[in-house]
Coordinates of C-alpha atoms in Angstrom, one line a residue:
X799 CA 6.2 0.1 -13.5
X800 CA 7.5 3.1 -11.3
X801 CA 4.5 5.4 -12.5
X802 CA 1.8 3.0 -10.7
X803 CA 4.4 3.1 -7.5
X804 CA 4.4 6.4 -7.7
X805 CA 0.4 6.4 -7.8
X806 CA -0.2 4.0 -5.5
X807 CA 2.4 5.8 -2.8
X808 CA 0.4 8.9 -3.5
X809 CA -3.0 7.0 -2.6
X810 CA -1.3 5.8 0.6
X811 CA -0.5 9.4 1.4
X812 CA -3.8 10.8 0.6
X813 CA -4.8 8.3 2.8
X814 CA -2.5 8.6 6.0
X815 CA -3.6 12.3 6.0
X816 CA -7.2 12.0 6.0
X817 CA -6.9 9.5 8.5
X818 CA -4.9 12.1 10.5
X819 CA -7.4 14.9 10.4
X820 CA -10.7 12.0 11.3
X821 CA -8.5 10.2 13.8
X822 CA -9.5 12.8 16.6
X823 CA -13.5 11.9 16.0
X824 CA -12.8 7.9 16.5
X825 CA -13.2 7.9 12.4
X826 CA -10.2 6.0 11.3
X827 CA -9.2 6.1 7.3
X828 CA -7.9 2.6 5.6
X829 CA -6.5 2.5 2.1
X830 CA -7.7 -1.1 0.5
X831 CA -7.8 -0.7 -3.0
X832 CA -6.2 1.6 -5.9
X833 CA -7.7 0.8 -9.2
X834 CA -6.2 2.3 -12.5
X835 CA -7.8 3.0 -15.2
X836 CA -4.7 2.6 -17.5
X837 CA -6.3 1.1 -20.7
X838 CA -10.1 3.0 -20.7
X839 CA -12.6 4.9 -18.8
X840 CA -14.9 2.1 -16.4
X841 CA -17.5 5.1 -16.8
X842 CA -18.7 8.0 -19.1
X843 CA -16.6 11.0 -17.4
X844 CA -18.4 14.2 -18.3
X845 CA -18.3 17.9 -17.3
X846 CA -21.6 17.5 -15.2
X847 CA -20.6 16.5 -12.1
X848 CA -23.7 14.8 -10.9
X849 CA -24.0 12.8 -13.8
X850 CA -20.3 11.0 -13.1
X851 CA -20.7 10.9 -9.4
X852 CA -23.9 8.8 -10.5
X853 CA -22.0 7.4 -12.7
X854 CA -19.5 6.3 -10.2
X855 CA -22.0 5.3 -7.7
X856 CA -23.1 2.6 -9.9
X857 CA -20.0 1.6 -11.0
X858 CA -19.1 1.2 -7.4
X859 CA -22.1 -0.7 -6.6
X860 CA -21.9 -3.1 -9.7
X861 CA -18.6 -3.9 -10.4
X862 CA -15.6 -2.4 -7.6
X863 CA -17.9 -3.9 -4.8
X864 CA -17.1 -7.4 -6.2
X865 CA -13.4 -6.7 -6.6
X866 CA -12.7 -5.0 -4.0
X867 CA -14.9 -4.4 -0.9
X868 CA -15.2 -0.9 0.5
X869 CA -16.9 1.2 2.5
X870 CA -16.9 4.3 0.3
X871 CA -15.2 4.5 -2.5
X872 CA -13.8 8.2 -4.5
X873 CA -12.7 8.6 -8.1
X874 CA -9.8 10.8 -8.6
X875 CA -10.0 12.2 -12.0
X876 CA -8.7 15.0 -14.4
X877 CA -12.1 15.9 -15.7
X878 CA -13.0 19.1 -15.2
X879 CA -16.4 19.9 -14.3
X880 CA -18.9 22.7 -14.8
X881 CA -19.1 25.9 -12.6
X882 CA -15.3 25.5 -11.0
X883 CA -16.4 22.5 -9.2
X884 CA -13.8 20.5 -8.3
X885 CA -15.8 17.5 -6.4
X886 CA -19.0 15.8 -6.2
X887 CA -20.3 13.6 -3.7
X888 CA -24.0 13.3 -2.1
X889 CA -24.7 14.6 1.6
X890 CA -25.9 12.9 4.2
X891 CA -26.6 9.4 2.6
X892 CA -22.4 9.1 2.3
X893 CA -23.1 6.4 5.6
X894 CA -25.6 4.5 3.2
X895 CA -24.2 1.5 1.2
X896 CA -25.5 2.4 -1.9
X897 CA -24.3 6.0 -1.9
X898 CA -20.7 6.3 -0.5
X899 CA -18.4 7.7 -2.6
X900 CA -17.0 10.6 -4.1
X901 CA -15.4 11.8 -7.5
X902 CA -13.1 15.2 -7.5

């Protein structure tokens, strides 16, 4: 279907240029997965941001770890969240297993 080409192409784009701006530190970006949530959402999505990103986190850790394995994983999402924030993720434990990813 040309709308998850043009998804996935996006992804790879995303990608390429966070890879470009880490690339100088010896941090290099790979793309190895796009999942789609086409028919439902894998997780409650809700206006507090912490509680998705926990959300995510154990969705990560449950179920995307066995499908496809990652080293930090981000959920790109229309939700809007409270207070004008526009991303979630935890610092400093983002180099742990159990705590890298994102959602925005």
């Amino acid at each position: 279907n040309g709308d998850m080409r043009t998804v996935h192409r996006q992804m790879k784009d995303v990608a390429n240029i966070i890879n470009s701006v880490y690339s100088p530190l010896n941090i290099f970006i790979a793309l190895v997965g796009v999942v789609v949530w086409s028919e439902q959402d894998e997780i409650p999505l809700e206006e507090n941001g912490d509680r998705t990103l926990t959300n995510f986190l154990q969705y990560r850790k449950t179920r995307l770890l066995a499908e496809i394995k990652n080293d930090n994983a981000q959920l790109l999402t229309r939700q809007k969240f409270q207070d004008g924030v526009v991303g979630k993720a935890l610092k400093g434990p983002i180099c742990t297993y159990e705590f890298s990813g994102g959602v925005s």
